[in-house]
Coordinates of C-alpha atoms and ligand atoms in Angstrom, one line a residue:
M7 CA -7.0 10.4 25.4
P8 CA -9.4 13.2 26.5
Q9 CA -11.7 12.8 29.5
D10 CA -14.9 14.1 27.8
T11 CA -16.3 10.6 27.6
S12 CA -19.8 9.3 28.2
P13 CA -20.5 7.6 31.6
A14 CA -20.8 4.3 29.8
L15 CA -17.4 4.7 28.2
A16 CA -15.9 6.0 31.4
G17 CA -17.1 2.8 33.2
L18 CA -15.7 0.6 30.5
R19 CA -12.3 2.4 30.6
A20 CA -12.2 2.0 34.4
R21 CA -12.9 -1.7 34.1
L22 CA -10.3 -2.0 31.4
Q23 CA -7.7 -0.3 33.6
Q24 CA -8.5 -2.6 36.5
Y25 CA -8.1 -5.6 34.3
L26 CA -4.8 -4.4 32.8
Q27 CA -3.2 -3.3 36.0
D28 CA -4.6 -5.9 38.4
E29 CA -4.8 -9.0 36.2
L30 CA -3.0 -8.9 32.9
I31 CA 0.2 -7.2 33.8
P32 CA 0.6 -9.2 37.1
L33 CA 0.0 -12.4 35.0
E34 CA 2.7 -11.4 32.5
Q35 CA 5.1 -10.6 35.3
S36 CA 4.4 -14.0 37.0
L37 CA 5.1 -15.8 33.7
G38 CA 8.2 -13.6 33.1
L39 CA 6.9 -12.7 29.6
G40 CA 9.1 -10.6 27.3
Y41 CA 8.3 -8.7 24.1
E42 CA 10.2 -11.2 22.0
D43 CA 8.8 -14.4 23.5
K44 CA 6.8 -16.9 21.5
F45 CA 3.4 -16.8 23.2
A46 CA 1.6 -20.2 23.5
R47 CA -1.7 -20.3 21.7
D48 CA -3.4 -21.4 24.8
L49 CA -2.2 -18.4 26.7
V50 CA -3.3 -16.0 24.0
K51 CA -6.6 -17.7 23.7
S52 CA -7.2 -17.5 27.5
V53 CA -6.6 -13.8 27.3
W54 CA -9.2 -13.5 24.4
K55 CA -11.7 -15.5 26.5
R56 CA -11.2 -13.4 29.6
C57 CA -11.5 -10.2 27.7
R58 CA -14.6 -11.5 26.0
E59 CA -16.1 -12.3 29.4
L60 CA -15.3 -8.8 30.6
G61 CA -16.8 -7.2 27.5
F62 CA -13.6 -5.7 26.0
Y63 CA -12.9 -8.2 23.3
G64 CA -14.9 -7.1 20.2
A65 CA -16.5 -4.2 22.1
Q66 CA -16.8 -2.4 18.7
L67 CA -19.1 -5.2 17.3
P68 CA -22.8 -4.6 17.0
R69 CA -24.9 -5.5 20.0
E70 CA -26.9 -8.1 18.0
I71 CA -23.8 -10.3 17.9
G72 CA -22.6 -9.7 21.4
G73 CA -20.5 -6.5 21.1
Q74 CA -21.0 -3.2 22.9
G75 CA -21.7 -1.3 19.6
L76 CA -18.9 1.1 20.3
S77 CA -18.4 4.1 18.0
Y78 CA -15.1 4.4 16.2
R79 CA -14.3 7.4 18.4
D80 CA -14.9 5.4 21.6
L81 CA -12.9 2.5 20.2
C82 CA -10.0 4.9 19.6
T83 CA -10.0 5.9 23.2
L84 CA -9.9 2.2 24.4
K85 CA -7.2 1.4 21.9
D86 CA -5.1 4.3 23.1
D87 CA -5.6 3.1 26.7
V88 CA -4.5 -0.5 26.1
A89 CA -1.5 0.5 24.1
A90 CA -0.4 3.0 26.8
S91 CA -0.8 0.5 29.6
G92 CA 2.5 -1.2 29.2
A93 CA 1.0 -4.7 29.0
I94 CA 2.9 -6.9 26.6
L95 CA -0.2 -8.8 25.4
F96 CA -2.1 -5.5 24.9
P97 CA -3.0 -6.2 21.2
H98 CA -5.1 -9.2 22.3
V99 CA -7.3 -7.3 24.8
L100 CA -9.6 -5.7 22.3
G101 CA -9.1 -8.4 19.6
D102 CA -6.6 -6.7 17.3
W103 CA -4.4 -9.7 16.7
G104 CA -6.5 -12.6 15.4
G105 CA -9.7 -11.3 16.9
P106 CA -12.8 -9.3 15.9
S107 CA -10.7 -6.5 14.3
R108 CA -9.6 -8.9 11.7
I109 CA -13.2 -9.9 10.6
G110 CA -14.0 -6.1 10.4
N111 CA -17.0 -5.5 8.2
L112 CA -17.4 -9.0 6.8
I113 CA -20.6 -9.7 8.7
Q114 CA -22.5 -7.9 5.9
Y115 CA -21.2 -10.3 3.3
A116 CA -21.3 -13.6 5.3
T117 CA -23.7 -16.4 4.5
P118 CA -25.4 -18.2 7.4
Y119 CA -22.8 -21.0 7.0
Q120 CA -19.9 -18.5 7.1
R121 CA -21.4 -16.7 10.0
D122 CA -21.6 -19.9 12.1
R123 CA -18.2 -21.3 11.0
Y124 CA -16.1 -18.2 10.8
I125 CA -17.6 -15.0 12.1
M126 CA -19.3 -16.1 15.4
P127 CA -16.4 -18.2 16.6
V128 CA -14.1 -15.2 16.3
V129 CA -16.7 -13.0 18.1
N130 CA -16.9 -15.6 20.9
A131 CA -13.1 -15.8 21.2
E132 CA -13.0 -19.4 20.1
R133 CA -11.2 -19.1 16.8
G134 CA -8.6 -16.6 15.5
A135 CA -8.5 -15.0 12.1
C136 CA -5.8 -13.2 10.0
F137 CA -6.1 -11.1 6.9
A138 CA -3.8 -12.3 4.0
M139 CA -3.3 -10.0 1.1
T140 CA 0.5 -9.2 0.7
E141 CA 2.7 -11.5 -1.3
P142 CA 6.4 -11.6 -1.9
Q143 CA 6.0 -9.9 -5.3
S144 CA 2.9 -7.8 -4.4
G145 CA 3.1 -5.2 -1.6
S146 CA 1.9 -1.6 -2.2
D147 CA 0.7 -2.7 -5.6
A148 CA -1.9 -5.0 -4.2
T149 CA -3.7 -5.5 -7.6
R150 CA -0.7 -7.7 -8.7
L151 CA -1.5 -10.7 -6.6
Q152 CA -0.5 -14.1 -7.8
T153 CA -2.2 -16.5 -5.4
A154 CA -4.6 -18.3 -7.6
A155 CA -8.0 -19.9 -6.8
V156 CA -8.9 -22.2 -9.7
P157 CA -12.4 -23.7 -9.8
D158 CA -12.6 -27.5 -9.6
G159 CA -16.2 -28.7 -9.2
D160 CA -17.6 -27.4 -5.9
D161 CA -14.2 -26.3 -4.8
Y162 CA -11.3 -23.9 -5.6
I163 CA -7.7 -25.2 -5.7
V164 CA -5.6 -22.4 -4.1
T165 CA -1.9 -22.1 -4.8
G166 CA 0.4 -19.2 -3.7
T167 CA 2.3 -17.5 -0.8
K168 CA 1.1 -14.8 1.5
H169 CA 3.9 -12.7 3.1
Y170 CA 4.2 -11.1 6.5
I171 CA 0.7 -11.9 7.8
T172 CA 0.0 -10.6 11.3
A173 CA -1.5 -12.9 13.8
S174 CA -1.2 -15.9 11.4
M175 CA 0.6 -17.6 14.4
F176 CA -2.6 -17.5 16.4
A177 CA -5.1 -17.8 13.6
D178 CA -7.3 -20.7 12.7
F179 CA -8.2 -19.4 9.3
A180 CA -7.1 -16.7 6.9
I181 CA -9.3 -14.2 5.0
T182 CA -7.3 -14.7 1.8
M183 CA -7.2 -12.5 -1.3
C184 CA -7.0 -14.8 -4.3
V185 CA -7.0 -14.2 -8.1
T186 CA -10.1 -15.9 -9.6
D187 CA -9.9 -14.1 -12.9
P188 CA -6.4 -13.1 -14.0
A189 CA -7.7 -11.1 -17.0
R190 CA -9.7 -8.6 -14.8
G191 CA -7.0 -7.1 -12.6
A192 CA -8.5 -5.8 -9.3
D193 CA -11.9 -7.0 -10.4
G194 CA -10.6 -10.5 -10.7
I195 CA -9.6 -10.7 -7.0
S196 CA -11.8 -12.6 -4.6
A197 CA -11.8 -13.0 -0.8
I198 CA -12.0 -16.6 0.5
F199 CA -12.0 -18.1 4.1
I200 CA -9.3 -20.7 4.2
D201 CA -8.8 -22.9 7.3
L202 CA -5.1 -23.0 8.2
D203 CA -5.3 -26.7 9.1
S204 CA -6.3 -27.7 5.6
P205 CA -4.0 -30.1 3.8
G206 CA -1.4 -28.2 1.8
V207 CA -1.3 -25.1 4.1
S208 CA 2.0 -24.4 5.9
L209 CA 3.3 -21.4 8.0
V210 CA 6.9 -20.3 7.4
H211 CA 8.4 -18.0 10.0
D212 CA 10.9 -16.2 7.8
C213 CA 9.7 -12.7 8.6
V214 CA 10.5 -11.8 12.2
P215 CA 10.3 -8.0 12.2
M216 CA 12.9 -5.8 14.0
T217 CA 10.7 -5.9 17.1
G218 CA 11.6 -9.6 17.4
Q219 CA 7.9 -10.3 18.0
Y220 CA 6.6 -13.7 16.9
V221 CA 3.3 -12.7 15.4
D222 CA 3.8 -12.7 11.7
A223 CA 4.4 -15.5 9.3
D224 CA 4.2 -16.4 5.6
I225 CA 1.4 -18.7 4.6
V226 CA 2.1 -21.1 1.8
F227 CA -0.9 -22.7 0.0
D228 CA 0.1 -25.7 -2.0
R229 CA -2.8 -26.9 -4.1
V230 CA -5.2 -26.4 -1.2
R231 CA -8.8 -27.6 -1.8
V232 CA -11.3 -25.0 -0.4
P233 CA -15.1 -25.3 -0.8
K234 CA -16.6 -22.6 -3.0
K235 CA -19.1 -21.9 -0.2
N236 CA -16.1 -20.2 1.5
L237 CA -16.1 -17.4 -1.0
I238 CA -16.9 -14.0 0.7
G239 CA -19.5 -12.0 -1.2
Q240 CA -19.2 -12.4 -5.0
E241 CA -16.3 -13.5 -7.2
G242 CA -14.3 -10.3 -8.1
Q243 CA -15.5 -8.4 -5.0
G244 CA -12.5 -9.2 -2.9
F245 CA -10.4 -6.1 -3.7
K246 CA -13.3 -3.8 -2.8
I247 CA -13.9 -5.7 0.4
A248 CA -10.2 -5.4 1.3
M249 CA -10.0 -1.7 0.4
N250 CA -13.1 -0.9 2.5
R251 CA -11.4 -2.5 5.4
I252 CA -8.1 -0.9 4.8
S253 CA -9.4 2.7 5.1
V254 CA -10.9 2.2 8.5
N255 CA -7.9 0.0 9.5
R256 CA -5.5 2.9 8.7
L257 CA -7.4 5.1 11.1
L258 CA -7.7 2.4 13.8
H259 CA -3.9 1.8 13.8
C260 CA -3.5 5.4 14.9
P261 CA -4.7 5.2 18.6
T262 CA -2.4 2.2 19.0
M263 CA 0.6 4.3 17.9
I264 CA -0.6 7.2 20.1
G265 CA -0.9 4.9 23.1
L266 CA 2.6 3.6 22.6
A267 CA 4.0 7.1 22.1
R268 CA 2.1 8.2 25.2
Q269 CA 3.7 5.4 27.2
A270 CA 7.2 6.5 26.0
F271 CA 6.3 10.1 26.8
R272 CA 5.3 9.3 30.4
L273 CA 8.4 7.2 30.9
A274 CA 10.5 10.2 29.6
V275 CA 8.8 12.7 31.9
D276 CA 9.4 10.4 34.9
Y277 CA 13.0 9.7 33.9
A278 CA 13.7 13.4 33.4
K279 CA 12.4 14.2 36.9
H280 CA 14.5 11.5 38.6
R281 CA 17.8 11.2 36.6
Q282 CA 20.4 13.3 38.4
Q283 CA 23.3 14.9 36.4
F284 CA 25.4 18.0 37.2
G285 CA 23.9 18.2 40.6
G286 CA 20.2 17.9 39.9
P287 CA 17.5 16.4 37.7
I288 CA 18.0 16.6 34.0
S289 CA 14.4 18.0 33.7
R290 CA 15.9 21.4 34.7
F291 CA 17.7 21.6 31.4
Q292 CA 15.9 23.6 28.8
A293 CA 17.0 21.2 26.1
I294 CA 15.1 18.4 27.9
Q295 CA 12.1 20.6 28.6
H296 CA 11.9 21.5 24.9
M297 CA 11.9 17.8 23.9
L298 CA 9.1 17.1 26.3
A299 CA 7.2 20.2 25.1
D300 CA 7.5 19.0 21.5
M301 CA 6.4 15.5 22.4
A302 CA 3.3 16.7 24.3
T303 CA 2.4 19.0 21.4
A304 CA 2.7 16.2 18.8
L305 CA 0.6 13.9 21.0
Y306 CA -2.1 16.5 21.4
A307 CA -2.2 17.1 17.6
C308 CA -2.3 13.3 16.8
E309 CA -5.0 12.6 19.4
H310 CA -7.3 15.4 18.2
M311 CA -6.8 14.6 14.6
V312 CA -7.7 11.0 15.1
L313 CA -10.7 11.6 17.3
A314 CA -12.1 14.2 14.8
T315 CA -11.7 11.8 11.9
A316 CA -13.2 8.9 13.9
A317 CA -16.2 11.2 14.7
R318 CA -16.6 11.9 11.0
A319 CA -16.5 8.1 10.2
D320 CA -19.1 7.6 12.9
A321 CA -21.3 10.2 11.1
G322 CA -21.1 8.1 8.0
E323 CA -18.7 10.4 6.1
D324 CA -16.2 9.0 3.6
V325 CA -12.9 9.5 5.5
R326 CA -10.5 7.8 3.0
D327 CA -8.3 10.8 2.6
A328 CA -8.5 11.9 6.2
A329 CA -7.6 8.3 7.4
S330 CA -4.5 8.4 5.2
M331 CA -3.6 11.8 6.6
C332 CA -4.0 10.4 10.1
K333 CA -1.9 7.3 9.3
L334 CA 0.8 9.4 7.7
F335 CA 1.0 12.1 10.4
V336 CA 0.5 9.9 13.4
S337 CA 3.0 7.2 12.4
E338 CA 5.7 9.8 11.6
R339 CA 5.1 12.0 14.7
C340 CA 4.8 9.1 17.1
F341 CA 8.1 7.6 15.8
E342 CA 9.7 11.0 16.5
I343 CA 8.2 11.0 20.0
A344 CA 9.8 7.6 20.7
D345 CA 13.1 8.9 19.4
K346 CA 13.0 11.8 21.8
A347 CA 12.0 9.6 24.7
M348 CA 15.0 7.4 23.9
Q349 CA 17.3 10.5 23.8
I350 CA 16.1 11.6 27.2
H351 CA 16.8 8.2 28.6
G352 CA 20.4 8.2 27.4
N353 CA 22.1 4.8 27.5
V354 CA 19.1 3.3 29.4
G355 CA 16.9 4.1 26.4
V356 CA 19.0 2.3 23.9
T357 CA 19.3 -0.8 26.0
K358 CA 17.7 -3.9 24.5
N359 CA 14.2 -4.6 25.8
H360 CA 13.8 -1.4 27.8
P361 CA 10.1 -0.3 27.1
V362 CA 11.3 2.9 25.3
E363 CA 13.7 0.9 23.1
F364 CA 10.9 -1.6 22.2
I365 CA 8.4 1.2 21.5
F366 CA 10.9 2.9 19.2
R367 CA 11.3 -0.3 17.2
R368 CA 7.5 -1.1 17.2
L369 CA 6.6 2.4 16.1
R370 CA 9.0 2.2 13.2
L371 CA 7.0 -0.6 11.7
Y372 CA 3.9 1.5 11.4
R373 CA 5.4 3.6 8.7
I374 CA 5.3 0.5 6.5
V375 CA 2.3 -1.5 7.7
T376 CA -1.2 -1.0 6.2
G377 CA 0.2 1.2 3.4
T378 CA 3.6 3.0 3.6
S379 CA 3.9 6.7 4.2
E380 CA 4.5 7.2 0.5
I381 CA 1.3 5.3 -0.4
Q382 CA -0.7 7.5 2.1
R383 CA 0.8 10.6 0.4
N384 CA -0.3 9.2 -2.9
T385 CA -3.9 8.7 -1.6
I386 CA -4.0 12.2 -0.1
A387 CA -2.6 13.8 -3.3
K388 CA -5.1 11.9 -5.5
G389 CA -7.9 13.4 -3.3
I390 CA -6.5 16.9 -3.7
L391 CA -6.1 16.7 -7.4
A392 CA -9.3 14.8 -8.2
Ligands
FAD8 C1 5.0 -6.1 10.7 C2 4.2 -6.2 9.5 C3 2.9 -6.7 9.5 C4 2.2 -6.9 8.3 N1 0.9 -7.5 8.4 C5 0.3 -7.8 7.2 C6 -1.0 -8.5 7.2 O1 -1.5 -8.9 8.3 N2 -1.6 -8.7 6.1 C7 -1.1 -8.3 4.9 O2 -1.7 -8.6 3.8 N3 0.1 -7.6 4.8 C8 0.8 -7.4 6.0 N4 2.0 -6.7 5.9 C9 2.5 -6.2 4.6 C10 2.4 -4.7 4.4 O3 1.1 -4.3 4.2 C11 3.4 -4.3 3.3 O4 4.7 -4.5 3.8 C12 3.1 -2.9 2.8 O5 1.9 -2.8 2.2 C13 4.2 -2.4 1.9 O6 4.5 -3.4 0.9 P1 6.1 -3.8 0.7 O7 6.6 -4.1 2.0 O8 6.1 -5.0 -0.3 O9 6.8 -2.6 0.1 P2 6.9 -2.2 -1.5 O10 5.5 -2.0 -2.0 O11 7.8 -3.0 -2.2 O12 7.5 -0.7 -1.4 C14 8.9 -0.5 -1.2 C15 9.1 1.0 -1.2 O13 8.6 1.6 -2.4 C16 7.7 2.6 -2.1 N5 6.6 2.6 -3.1 C17 6.0 1.5 -3.6 N6 5.0 2.0 -4.5 C18 5.1 3.3 -4.5 C19 4.4 4.3 -5.2 N7 3.4 4.0 -6.1 N8 4.7 5.6 -5.0 C20 5.7 6.0 -4.1 N9 6.4 5.1 -3.4 C21 6.1 3.7 -3.6 C22 7.1 2.2 -0.7 O14 6.5 3.3 0.0 C23 8.4 1.7 0.0 O15 9.1 2.8 0.5 C24 2.7 -6.5 7.1 C25 4.0 -5.9 7.0 C26 4.8 -5.8 8.2 C27 6.1 -5.2 8.1

């Protein structure tokens, strides 16, 4: 990411680098962590706590609740930095997996009870949250949810299955999209906080992605009793709450992809300079140079597109279409960058658990997650033709 940052952000970035390089990566090495390990909840929570102490975890939150009030633009810079660092636990540093990113804009809807029980414990790195919308029969068409919340006195009885829910393995509760009025379609969907240790809740790990990471799970709700005071906002407001979050989320996935692609690019440059074939480094071949040139050009375009969109979001503009453009362009270009990095590495790049091989697999997921490339194109086209 560019160096035109404020002194405050430059200080935060320097402290972040120091933590990543001097503390987190050495800790991972001493524990022998691999990308596909099942991380103990205690380990993950200790990283959250440490990052909270250092001011990284939830840095984007408003100052009134203990954040740094970071703009989206500055947050993009930090997200790029952590993803590019090579740390295996990098998604926990700023609170992406289970942390403040999951509670997003909910503060504005939360009652005092919800703030104390759900929002502040996440802010303080004491509890983890996940966002549960997708179901086995409802993916891109998120208005066709089947998980039902049926009123019963002061409670709802929730029944249904949520599929592929990131960070559910570390979460204490799920922000769950439920149908409260089946006759009203999207306007009959409500958002409810559900504690994952409630009787009738179980996690099923039948969805390990191609990265082999143990982060996602299905959440099964079998007649789970949930107090009505856990309803977020009003009944029927859930879909709107989810969609508001999804636009910004689409944008905020981009710096993570860019950071991973940047890591692959750096590794490819280094490898090209050192790998000797036909009597010298492979970097002297124009074919290799052109791949590096294309990678650098794509990174530059992705980075500036995302920062420009983040600046517009900071200025209060509606960036729904631009966020979809970023998600589409960045996910597809970064995957191509990883593919080229793999090509430059030859057999080393396709060897299981080499960083470039892992990044290639990880970046492939982003063309599906938070709305597929096709759904982004639909959103962009809708904006054009409106
Ligand atoms: C690693 C991972 C993590 C995830 N984390 C979460 C999470 O934390 N919370 C959560 O709620 N969900 C999560 N998901 C689910 C994710 O959001 C969905 O997978 C995604 O929305 C796509 O839905 P689907 O997989 O059911 O595909 P489908 O909707 O079945 O789509 C299948 C294909 O049809 C295409 N298609 C569908 N509709 C259209 C259309 N109208 N026009 C053109 N093409 C179309 C799609 O683009 C795709 O190519 C996660 C998924 C993965 C893989």
